Coordinates of C-alpha atoms in Angstrom, one line a residue:
X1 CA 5.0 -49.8 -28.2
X2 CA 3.9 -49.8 -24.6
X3 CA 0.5 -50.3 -23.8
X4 CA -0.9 -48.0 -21.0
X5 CA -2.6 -50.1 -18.2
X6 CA -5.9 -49.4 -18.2
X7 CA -6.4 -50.2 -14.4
X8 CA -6.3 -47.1 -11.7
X9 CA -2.9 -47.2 -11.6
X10 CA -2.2 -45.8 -15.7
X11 CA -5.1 -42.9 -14.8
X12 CA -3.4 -42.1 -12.2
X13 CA -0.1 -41.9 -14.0
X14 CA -1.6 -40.2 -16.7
X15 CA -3.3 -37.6 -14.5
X16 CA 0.2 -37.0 -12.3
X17 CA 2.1 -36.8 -15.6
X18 CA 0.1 -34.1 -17.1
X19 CA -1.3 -32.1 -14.6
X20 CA 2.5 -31.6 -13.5
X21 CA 3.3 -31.0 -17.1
X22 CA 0.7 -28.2 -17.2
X23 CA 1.5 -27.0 -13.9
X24 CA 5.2 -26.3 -14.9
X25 CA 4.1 -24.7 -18.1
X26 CA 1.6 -22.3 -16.9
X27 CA 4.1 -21.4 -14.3
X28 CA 6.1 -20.1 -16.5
X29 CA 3.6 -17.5 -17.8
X30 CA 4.3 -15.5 -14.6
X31 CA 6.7 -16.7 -12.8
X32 CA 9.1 -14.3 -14.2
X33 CA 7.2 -11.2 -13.1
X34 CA 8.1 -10.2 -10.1
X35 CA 11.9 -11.5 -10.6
X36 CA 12.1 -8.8 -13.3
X37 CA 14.0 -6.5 -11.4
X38 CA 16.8 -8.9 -10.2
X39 CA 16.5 -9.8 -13.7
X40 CA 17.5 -6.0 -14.8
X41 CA 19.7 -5.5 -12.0
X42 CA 21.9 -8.5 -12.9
X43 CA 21.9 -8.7 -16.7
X44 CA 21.1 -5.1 -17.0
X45 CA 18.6 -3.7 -20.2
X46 CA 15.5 -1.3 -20.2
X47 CA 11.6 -1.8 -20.1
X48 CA 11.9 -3.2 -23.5
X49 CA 14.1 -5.8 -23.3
X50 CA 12.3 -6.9 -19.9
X51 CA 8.9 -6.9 -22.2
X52 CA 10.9 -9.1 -24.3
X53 CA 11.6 -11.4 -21.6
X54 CA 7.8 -12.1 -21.0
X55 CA 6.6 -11.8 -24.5
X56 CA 9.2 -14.0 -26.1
X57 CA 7.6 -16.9 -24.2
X58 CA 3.6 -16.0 -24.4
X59 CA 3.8 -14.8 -28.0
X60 CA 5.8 -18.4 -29.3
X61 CA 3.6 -20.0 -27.4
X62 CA 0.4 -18.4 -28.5
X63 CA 1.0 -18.7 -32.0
X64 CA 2.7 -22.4 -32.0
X65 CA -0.5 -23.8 -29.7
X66 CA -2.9 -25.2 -32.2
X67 CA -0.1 -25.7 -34.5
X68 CA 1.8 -28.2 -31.8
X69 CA -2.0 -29.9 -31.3
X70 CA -2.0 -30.9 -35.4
X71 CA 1.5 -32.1 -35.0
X72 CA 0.6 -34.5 -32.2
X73 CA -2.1 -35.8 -34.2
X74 CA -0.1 -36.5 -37.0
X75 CA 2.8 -37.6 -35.9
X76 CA 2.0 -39.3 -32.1
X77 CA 0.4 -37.7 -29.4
X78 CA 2.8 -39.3 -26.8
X79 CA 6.1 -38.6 -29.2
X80 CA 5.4 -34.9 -29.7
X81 CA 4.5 -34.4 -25.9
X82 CA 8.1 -36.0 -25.2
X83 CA 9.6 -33.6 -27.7
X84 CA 7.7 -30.6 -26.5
X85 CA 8.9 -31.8 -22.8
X86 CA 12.9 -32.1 -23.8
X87 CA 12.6 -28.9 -25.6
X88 CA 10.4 -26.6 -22.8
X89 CA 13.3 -28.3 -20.4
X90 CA 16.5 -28.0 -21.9
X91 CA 15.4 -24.1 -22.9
X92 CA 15.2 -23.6 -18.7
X93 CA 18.5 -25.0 -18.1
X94 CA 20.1 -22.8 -21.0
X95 CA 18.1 -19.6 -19.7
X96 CA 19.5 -19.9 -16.7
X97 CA 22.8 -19.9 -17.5
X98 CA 22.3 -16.9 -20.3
X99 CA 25.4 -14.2 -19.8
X100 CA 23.0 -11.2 -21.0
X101 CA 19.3 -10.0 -21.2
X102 CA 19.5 -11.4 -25.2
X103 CA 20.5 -14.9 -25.1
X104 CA 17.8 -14.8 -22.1
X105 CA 15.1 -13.7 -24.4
X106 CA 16.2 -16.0 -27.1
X107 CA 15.7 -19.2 -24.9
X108 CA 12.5 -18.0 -23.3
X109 CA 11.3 -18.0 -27.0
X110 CA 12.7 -22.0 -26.9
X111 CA 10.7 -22.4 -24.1
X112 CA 7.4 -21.3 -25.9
X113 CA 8.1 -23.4 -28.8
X114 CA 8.5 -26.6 -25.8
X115 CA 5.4 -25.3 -24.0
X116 CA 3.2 -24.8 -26.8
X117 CA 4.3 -28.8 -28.6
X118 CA 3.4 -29.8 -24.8
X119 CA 1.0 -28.3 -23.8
X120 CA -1.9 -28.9 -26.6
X121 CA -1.5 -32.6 -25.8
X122 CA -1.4 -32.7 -22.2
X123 CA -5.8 -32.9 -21.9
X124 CA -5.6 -35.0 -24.9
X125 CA -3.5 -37.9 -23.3
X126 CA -5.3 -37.6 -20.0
X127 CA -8.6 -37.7 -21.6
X128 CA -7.6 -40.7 -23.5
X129 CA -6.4 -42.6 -20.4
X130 CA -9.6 -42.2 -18.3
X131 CA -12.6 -43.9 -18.9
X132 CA -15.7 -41.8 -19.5
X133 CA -17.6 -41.9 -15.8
X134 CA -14.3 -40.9 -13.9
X135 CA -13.2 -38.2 -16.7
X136 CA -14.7 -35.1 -15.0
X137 CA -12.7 -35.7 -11.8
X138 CA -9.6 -35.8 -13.5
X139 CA -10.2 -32.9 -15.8
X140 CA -10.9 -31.3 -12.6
X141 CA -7.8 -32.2 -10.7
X142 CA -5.8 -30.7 -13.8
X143 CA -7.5 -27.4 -14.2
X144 CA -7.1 -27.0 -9.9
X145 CA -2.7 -27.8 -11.0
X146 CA -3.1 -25.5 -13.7
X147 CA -5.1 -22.6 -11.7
X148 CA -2.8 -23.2 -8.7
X149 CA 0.2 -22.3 -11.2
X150 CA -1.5 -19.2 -12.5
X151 CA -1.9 -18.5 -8.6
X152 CA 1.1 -18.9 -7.0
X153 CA 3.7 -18.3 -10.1
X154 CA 4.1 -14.4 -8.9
X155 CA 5.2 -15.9 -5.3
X156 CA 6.5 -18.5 -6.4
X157 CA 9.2 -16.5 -8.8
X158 CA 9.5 -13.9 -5.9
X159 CA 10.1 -16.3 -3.3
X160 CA 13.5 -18.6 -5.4
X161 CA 14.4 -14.9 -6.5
X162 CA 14.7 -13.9 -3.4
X163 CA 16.2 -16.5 -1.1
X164 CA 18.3 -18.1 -4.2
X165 CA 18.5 -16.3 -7.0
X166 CA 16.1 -15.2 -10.2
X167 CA 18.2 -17.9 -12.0
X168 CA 16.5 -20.4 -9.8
X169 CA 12.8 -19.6 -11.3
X170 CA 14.2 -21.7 -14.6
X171 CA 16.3 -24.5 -13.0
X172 CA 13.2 -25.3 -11.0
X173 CA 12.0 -27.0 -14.4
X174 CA 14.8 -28.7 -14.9
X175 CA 14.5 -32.2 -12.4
X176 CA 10.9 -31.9 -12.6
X177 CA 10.9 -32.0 -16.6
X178 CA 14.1 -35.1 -16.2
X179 CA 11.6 -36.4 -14.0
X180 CA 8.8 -36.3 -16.4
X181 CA 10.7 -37.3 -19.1
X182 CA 10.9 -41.6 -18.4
X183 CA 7.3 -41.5 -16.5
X184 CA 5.6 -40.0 -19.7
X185 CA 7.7 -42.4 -21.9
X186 CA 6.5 -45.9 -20.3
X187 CA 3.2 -45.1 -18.7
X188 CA 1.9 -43.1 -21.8
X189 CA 0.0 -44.4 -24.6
X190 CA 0.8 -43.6 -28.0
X191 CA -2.2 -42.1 -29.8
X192 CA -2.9 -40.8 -33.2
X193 CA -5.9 -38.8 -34.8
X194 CA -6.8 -40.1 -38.5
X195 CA -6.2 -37.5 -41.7
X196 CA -5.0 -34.7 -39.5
X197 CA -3.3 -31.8 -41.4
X198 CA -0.8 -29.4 -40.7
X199 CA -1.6 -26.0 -41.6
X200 CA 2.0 -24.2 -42.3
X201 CA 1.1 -21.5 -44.2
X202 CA -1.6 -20.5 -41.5
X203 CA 1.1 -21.1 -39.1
X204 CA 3.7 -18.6 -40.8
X205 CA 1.6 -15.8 -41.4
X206 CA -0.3 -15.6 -38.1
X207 CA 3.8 -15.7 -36.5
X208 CA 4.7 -13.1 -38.9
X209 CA 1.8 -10.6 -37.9
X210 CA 2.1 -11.0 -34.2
X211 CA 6.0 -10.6 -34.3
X212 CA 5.6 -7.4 -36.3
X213 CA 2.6 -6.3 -34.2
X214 CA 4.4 -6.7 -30.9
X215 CA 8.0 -5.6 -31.9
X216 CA 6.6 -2.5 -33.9
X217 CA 4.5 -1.3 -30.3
X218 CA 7.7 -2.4 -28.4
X219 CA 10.1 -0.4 -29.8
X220 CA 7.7 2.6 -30.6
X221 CA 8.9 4.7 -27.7
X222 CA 12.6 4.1 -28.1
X223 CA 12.9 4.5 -31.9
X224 CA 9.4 7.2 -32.6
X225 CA 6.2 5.6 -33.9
X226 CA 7.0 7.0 -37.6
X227 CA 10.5 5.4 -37.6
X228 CA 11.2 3.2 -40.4
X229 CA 11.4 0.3 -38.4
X230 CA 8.5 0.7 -36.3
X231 CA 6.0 1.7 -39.2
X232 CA 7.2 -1.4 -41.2
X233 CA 6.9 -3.5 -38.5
X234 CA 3.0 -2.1 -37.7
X235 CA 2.3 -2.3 -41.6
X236 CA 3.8 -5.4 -42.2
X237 CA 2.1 -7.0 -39.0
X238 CA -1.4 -6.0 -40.0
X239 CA -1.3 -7.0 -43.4
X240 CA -0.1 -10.8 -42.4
X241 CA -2.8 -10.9 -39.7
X242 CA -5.1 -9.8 -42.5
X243 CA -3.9 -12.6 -44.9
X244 CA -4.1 -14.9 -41.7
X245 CA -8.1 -14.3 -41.5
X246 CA -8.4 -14.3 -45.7
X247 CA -6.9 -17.6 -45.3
X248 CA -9.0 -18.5 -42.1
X249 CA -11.9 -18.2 -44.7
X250 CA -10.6 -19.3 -48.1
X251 CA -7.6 -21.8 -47.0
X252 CA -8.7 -25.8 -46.9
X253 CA -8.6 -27.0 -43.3
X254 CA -7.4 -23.7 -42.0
X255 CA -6.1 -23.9 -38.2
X256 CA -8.1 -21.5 -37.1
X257 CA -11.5 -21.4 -39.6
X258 CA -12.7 -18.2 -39.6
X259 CA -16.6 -19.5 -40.0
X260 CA -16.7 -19.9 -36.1
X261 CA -16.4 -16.2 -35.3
X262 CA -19.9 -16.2 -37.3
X263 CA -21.8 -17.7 -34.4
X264 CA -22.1 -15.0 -31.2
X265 CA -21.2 -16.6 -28.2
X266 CA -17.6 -17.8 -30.1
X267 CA -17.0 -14.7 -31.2
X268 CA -18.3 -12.8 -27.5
X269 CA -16.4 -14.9 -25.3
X270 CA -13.1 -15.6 -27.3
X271 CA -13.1 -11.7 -28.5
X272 CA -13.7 -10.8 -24.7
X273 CA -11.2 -13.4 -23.1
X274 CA -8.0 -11.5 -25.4
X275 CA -9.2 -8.3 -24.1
X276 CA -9.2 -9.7 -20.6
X277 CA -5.9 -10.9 -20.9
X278 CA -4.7 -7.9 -22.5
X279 CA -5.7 -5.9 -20.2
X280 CA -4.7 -8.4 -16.9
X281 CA -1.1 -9.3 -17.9
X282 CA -0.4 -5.9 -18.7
X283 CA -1.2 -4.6 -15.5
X284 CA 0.4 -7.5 -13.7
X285 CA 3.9 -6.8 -15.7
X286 CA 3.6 -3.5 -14.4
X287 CA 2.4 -4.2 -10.7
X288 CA 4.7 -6.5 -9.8
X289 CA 7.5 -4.0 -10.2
X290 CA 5.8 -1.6 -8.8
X291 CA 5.6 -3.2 -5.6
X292 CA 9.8 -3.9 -5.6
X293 CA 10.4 -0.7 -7.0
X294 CA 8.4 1.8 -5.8
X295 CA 7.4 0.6 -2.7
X296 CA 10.3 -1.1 -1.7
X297 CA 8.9 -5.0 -0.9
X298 CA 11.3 -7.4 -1.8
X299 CA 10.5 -10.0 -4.7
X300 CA 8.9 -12.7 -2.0
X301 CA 7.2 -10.0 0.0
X302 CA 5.6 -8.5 -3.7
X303 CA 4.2 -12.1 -4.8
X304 CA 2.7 -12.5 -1.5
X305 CA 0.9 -9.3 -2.0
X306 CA -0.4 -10.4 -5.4
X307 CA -2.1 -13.6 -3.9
X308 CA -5.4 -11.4 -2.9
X309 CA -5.7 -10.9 -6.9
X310 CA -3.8 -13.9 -8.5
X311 CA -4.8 -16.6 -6.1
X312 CA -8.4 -15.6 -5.9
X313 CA -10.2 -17.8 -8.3
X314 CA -8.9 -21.1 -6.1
X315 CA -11.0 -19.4 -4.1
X316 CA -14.3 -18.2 -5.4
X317 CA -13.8 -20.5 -8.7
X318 CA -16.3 -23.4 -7.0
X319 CA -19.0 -20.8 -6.1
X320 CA -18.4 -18.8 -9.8
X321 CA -19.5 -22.7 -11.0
X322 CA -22.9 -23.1 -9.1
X323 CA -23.7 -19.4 -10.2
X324 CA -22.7 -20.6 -13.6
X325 CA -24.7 -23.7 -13.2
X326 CA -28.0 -21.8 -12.1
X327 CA -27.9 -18.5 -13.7
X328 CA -26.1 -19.4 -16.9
X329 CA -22.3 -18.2 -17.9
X330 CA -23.1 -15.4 -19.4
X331 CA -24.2 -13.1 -16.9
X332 CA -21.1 -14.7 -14.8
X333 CA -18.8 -13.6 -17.2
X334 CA -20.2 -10.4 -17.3
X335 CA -20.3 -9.6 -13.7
X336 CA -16.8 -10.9 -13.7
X337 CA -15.1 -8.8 -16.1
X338 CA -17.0 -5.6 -14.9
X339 CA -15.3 -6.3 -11.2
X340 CA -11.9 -6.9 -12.9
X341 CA -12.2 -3.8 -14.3
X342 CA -13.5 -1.9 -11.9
X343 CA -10.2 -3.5 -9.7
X344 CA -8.1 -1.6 -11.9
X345 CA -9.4 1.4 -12.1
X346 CA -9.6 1.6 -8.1
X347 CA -6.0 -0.1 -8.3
X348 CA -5.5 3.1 -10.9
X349 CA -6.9 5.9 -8.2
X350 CA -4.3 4.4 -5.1
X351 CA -1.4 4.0 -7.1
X352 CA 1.6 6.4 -5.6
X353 CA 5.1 6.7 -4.5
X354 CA 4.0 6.3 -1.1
X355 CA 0.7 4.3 -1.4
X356 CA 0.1 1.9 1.7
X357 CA -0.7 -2.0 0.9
X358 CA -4.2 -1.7 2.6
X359 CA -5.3 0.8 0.6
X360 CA -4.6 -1.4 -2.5
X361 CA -6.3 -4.4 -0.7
X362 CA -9.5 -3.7 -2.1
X363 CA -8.4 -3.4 -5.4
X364 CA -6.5 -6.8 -5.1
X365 CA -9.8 -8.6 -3.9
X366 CA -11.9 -7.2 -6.1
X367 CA -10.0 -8.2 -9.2
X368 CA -9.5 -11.5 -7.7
X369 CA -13.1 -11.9 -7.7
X370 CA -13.8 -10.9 -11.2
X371 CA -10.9 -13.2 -12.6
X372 CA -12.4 -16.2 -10.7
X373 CA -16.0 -15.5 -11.9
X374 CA -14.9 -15.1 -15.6
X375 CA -12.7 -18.4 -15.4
X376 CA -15.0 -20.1 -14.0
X377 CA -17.9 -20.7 -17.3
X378 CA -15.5 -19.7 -19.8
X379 CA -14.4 -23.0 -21.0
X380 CA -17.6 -24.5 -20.9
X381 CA -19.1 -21.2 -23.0
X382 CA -16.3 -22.2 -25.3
X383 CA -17.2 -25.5 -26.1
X384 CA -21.2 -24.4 -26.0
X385 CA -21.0 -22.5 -29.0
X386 CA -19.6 -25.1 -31.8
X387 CA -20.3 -28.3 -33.3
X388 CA -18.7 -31.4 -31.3
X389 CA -16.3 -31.9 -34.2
X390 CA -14.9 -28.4 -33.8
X391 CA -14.5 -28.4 -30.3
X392 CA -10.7 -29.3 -30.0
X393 CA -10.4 -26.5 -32.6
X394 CA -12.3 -24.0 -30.5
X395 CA -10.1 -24.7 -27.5
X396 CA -6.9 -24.3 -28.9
X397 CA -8.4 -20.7 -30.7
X398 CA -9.6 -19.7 -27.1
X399 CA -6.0 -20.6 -25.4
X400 CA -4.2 -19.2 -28.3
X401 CA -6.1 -15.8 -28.4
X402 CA -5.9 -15.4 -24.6
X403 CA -2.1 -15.9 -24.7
X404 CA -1.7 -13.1 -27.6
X405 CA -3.8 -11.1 -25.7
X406 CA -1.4 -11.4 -22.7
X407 CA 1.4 -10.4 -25.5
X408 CA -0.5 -7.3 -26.5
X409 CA -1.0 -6.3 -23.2
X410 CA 3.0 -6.5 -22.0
X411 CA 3.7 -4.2 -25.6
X412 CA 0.4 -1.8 -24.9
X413 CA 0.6 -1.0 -21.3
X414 CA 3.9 -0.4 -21.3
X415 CA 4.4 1.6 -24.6
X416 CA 2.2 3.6 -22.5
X417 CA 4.2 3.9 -19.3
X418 CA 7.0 4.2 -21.4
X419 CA 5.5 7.0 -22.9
X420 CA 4.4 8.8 -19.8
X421 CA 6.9 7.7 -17.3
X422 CA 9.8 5.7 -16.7
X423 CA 12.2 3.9 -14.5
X424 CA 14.4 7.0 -13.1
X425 CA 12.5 7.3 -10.2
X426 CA 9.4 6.7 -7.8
X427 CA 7.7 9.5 -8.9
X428 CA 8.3 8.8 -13.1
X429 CA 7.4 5.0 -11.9
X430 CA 3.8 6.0 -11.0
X431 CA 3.7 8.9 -13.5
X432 CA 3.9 5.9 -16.0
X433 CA 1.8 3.1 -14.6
X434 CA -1.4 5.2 -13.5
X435 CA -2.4 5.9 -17.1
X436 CA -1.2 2.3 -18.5
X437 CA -3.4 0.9 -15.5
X438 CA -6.4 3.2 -16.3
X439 CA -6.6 2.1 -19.7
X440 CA -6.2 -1.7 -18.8
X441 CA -9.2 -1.3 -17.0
X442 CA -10.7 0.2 -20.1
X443 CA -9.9 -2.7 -22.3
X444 CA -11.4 -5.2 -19.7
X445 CA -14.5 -3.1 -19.7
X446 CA -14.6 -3.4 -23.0
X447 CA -14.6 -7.1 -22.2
X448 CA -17.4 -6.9 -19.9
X449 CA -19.5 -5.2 -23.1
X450 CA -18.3 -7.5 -25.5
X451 CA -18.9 -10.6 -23.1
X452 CA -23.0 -8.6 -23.8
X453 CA -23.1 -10.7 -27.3
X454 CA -22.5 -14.2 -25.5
X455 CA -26.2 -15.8 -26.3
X456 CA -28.5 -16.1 -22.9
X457 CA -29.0 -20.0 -21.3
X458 CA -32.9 -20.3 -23.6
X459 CA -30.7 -19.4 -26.5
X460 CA -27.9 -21.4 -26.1
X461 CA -30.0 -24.5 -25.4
X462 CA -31.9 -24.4 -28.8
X463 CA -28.8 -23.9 -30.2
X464 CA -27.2 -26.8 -28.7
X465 CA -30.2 -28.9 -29.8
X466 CA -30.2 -27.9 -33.2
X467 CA -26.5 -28.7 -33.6
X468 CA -27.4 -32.0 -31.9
X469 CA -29.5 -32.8 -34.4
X470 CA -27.2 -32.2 -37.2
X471 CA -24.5 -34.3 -36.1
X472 CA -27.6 -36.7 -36.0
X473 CA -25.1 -40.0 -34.6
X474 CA -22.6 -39.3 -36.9
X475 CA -20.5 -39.7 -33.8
X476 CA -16.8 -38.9 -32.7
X477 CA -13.8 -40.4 -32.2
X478 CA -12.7 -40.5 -28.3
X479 CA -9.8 -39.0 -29.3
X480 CA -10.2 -36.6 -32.1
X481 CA -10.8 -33.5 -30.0
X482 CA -7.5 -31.6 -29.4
X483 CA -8.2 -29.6 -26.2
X484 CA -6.1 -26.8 -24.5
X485 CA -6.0 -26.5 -20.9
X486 CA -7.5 -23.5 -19.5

């Protein structure tokens, strides 16, 4: 086995290894938004099988996250990162070259199961290769590659759709991922966490409920809500995500133990972060081809247009920290959520066949704002409200719950337009996104209400303290805790 140097020159291989890794993964969450309509245009299918396109990829990896993190305990951190890698690449190259809108949605489903075996261990390695006083720097570095993805995927996607083709915003993976591939394999360390379990049963019914929660609202405009297929979808879905939670309580080492939605601030700021994200992503799946379709940018020109909103928190995310830092992180997230909110609903009141860009600017910045300033202390209100030992637990719940928020939000919003609206013209366009945007904004302002329960600094503190004193130098493994990028 090779030993990673433990000079400058392995953290700095570690850090360029993953922070690309998570960079190219958290691409992918968006990068296929605003190609969408090239997508439709060239493979041909309606709204639903473009949902499919997104969701295929968030929901697999949503529900595979905390699953791929046990596997890479048990069976090597470094070996399941390379298989994650191989898989999350070769699904690119064969998306890419899919004939038709299915086999496309089958392999962006591949690519979830690659990204979510990857991306669990990405913190985990880096985390392991850096000593303790240079650690913060490098978790930073990641998180800027990670929020620079989220950023720029929408341009990104819009510019290689563009000036290449949409087939381009999947081969991009490809050399970078060959690249990747030897580095990780020879200036990685091999790590392991002692007695880890895999959870399977946890694992199948949670990937059960969401697949009949999101096909059931998918379909429910094409097929009637009391269709056979739609109502045993809904039922079916419900009751596995019920057994999911039974088992989150009852089930020995659970993957997702339901005893931590007992405390407030876990259950305020994880409950709030999947309406967030619900809300967000839906809105954004809309947007983006609203902008190509309705107002006639082309796919560059439409991610450009998004940057006011998705490129925002590179901007305000070091200010959003220092009002964390002095104020505390809940009234941060708070403010933060209310703004994003109140960006949709003014993005809601300016949407129109023949809207102007600057009257949507203030909407756009806005938005921008509030995502920023709820990134910002979300992590770190995360890992505040649990024990030390469940804090690789409490990441992967937070990552995992944001993504099938994104998922709901693709199905919601647009079972709405779909309901309201459609793609036959400008005017059916709007028709169908004003009321799905009005009640994204509702959701997030939900958020903003929810994000209410998230216990104040004083409170927080003693809490801390007392669970301190608990673990009373039990201590912790360097690497035991699994943690999820943001």
């Amino acid at each position: 086995m090779n030993q990673q140097s433990t000079g400058r020159a392995g953290t700095a291989w570690a850090l360029v290894i993953t922070s690309v890794a998570g960079f190219m993964a958290a691409l992918d969450n968006l990068v296929v938004t605003t190609a969408l309509p090239s997508i439709r245009e060239s493979l041909g299918g309606e709204m639903e099988e473009l949902e499919w396109t997104v969701n295929a990829y968030t929901l697999t990896f949503a529900v595979l996250l905390m699953f791929g993190a046990a596997l890479g305990d048990r069976f090597g951190r470094r070996r399941l990162f390379l298989t994650g890698l191989t898989v999350f690449t070769g699904a690119s190259a064969a998306a890419a070259l899919s004939p038709g809108i299915n086999e496309l949605i089958a392999f962006r489903a591949v690519q979830g199961v690659g990204a979510a075996i990857m991306m669990p261990l990405t913190l985990t390695l880096l985390t392991a290769a850096v000593e303790p006083a240079r650690r913060g720097m490098a978790l930073g570095i990641f998180s800027a590659a990670t929020g620079l993805a989220v950023a720029s995927g929408p341009l990104i996607g819009g510019s290689l759709t563009e000036h290449i083709s949409w087939q381009w915003i999947f081969w991009l993976n490809v050399p970078i991922g060959l690249l990747l591939l030897p580095l990780a394999r020879f200036r990685l360390a091999e790590s392991y966490a002692p007695g880890a379990r895999l959870d399977v049963p946890g694992t199948l019914l949670v990937s059960g409920g969401l697949f009949g929660l999101v096909y059931g609202l998918v379909n429910a405009n094409a097929d009637g809500w009391t269709s056979p297929t739609v109502l045993t979808s809904l039922v079916v879905g419900i009751a596995l995500i019920g057994a999911f939670v039974r088992h989150g309580f009852r089930g020995r080492k659970p993957m997702l133990p339901m005893r931590l939605f007992r405390d407030r601030g876990f259950f305020g700021i994880n409950i709030a972060g999947l309406l967030m994200y619900l809300g967000m992503f839906g809105a954004i799946f809309l947007l983006s081809q609203y902008f190509q379709g309705v107002l006639g940018y082309s796919p560059a020109e439409a991610g450009l247009r998004m940057l006011p909103w998705t490129g925002m928190p590179m901007i305000v995310a070091p200010v959003a920290g220092m009002l964390s830092d002095r104020f505390g992180g809940r009234p941060v997230v708070v403010t933060g959520l209310a703004l994003q909110a109140a960006g949709l609903a003014l993005f809601a009141m300016t949407i129109a066949p023949d809207a102007s860009y600057a009257s949507q600017l203030p909407a756009l910045i806005i938005g921008g704002i509030g995502m920023a300033l709820y990134f910002a202390p979300a992590a770190s209100l995360v890992m505040s409200s649990v024990r030390p030992g469940d804090q690789g637990i409490a990441s992967g719940a937070n990552n995992a719950l944001r993504e099938v928020g994104g998922a709901l939000g693709v199905a919601v919003l647009t079972t709405v337009f779909a309901s309201q609206g459609g793609l036959e013209s400008a005017r059916s366009f709007t028709d169908g996104t004003v009321p799905a945007v009005w009640i994204g904004s509702g959701v997030v302002a939900l958020a903003a209400l929810v994000a209410l329960m998230i216990p104040g600094r004083r409170a927080a503190g003693t809490r801390e303290t007392a669970a301190e004193t608990a673990e009373g130098g039990a201590g912790t493994h360097a690497e035991e805790p699994v943690s999820v990028p943001a």
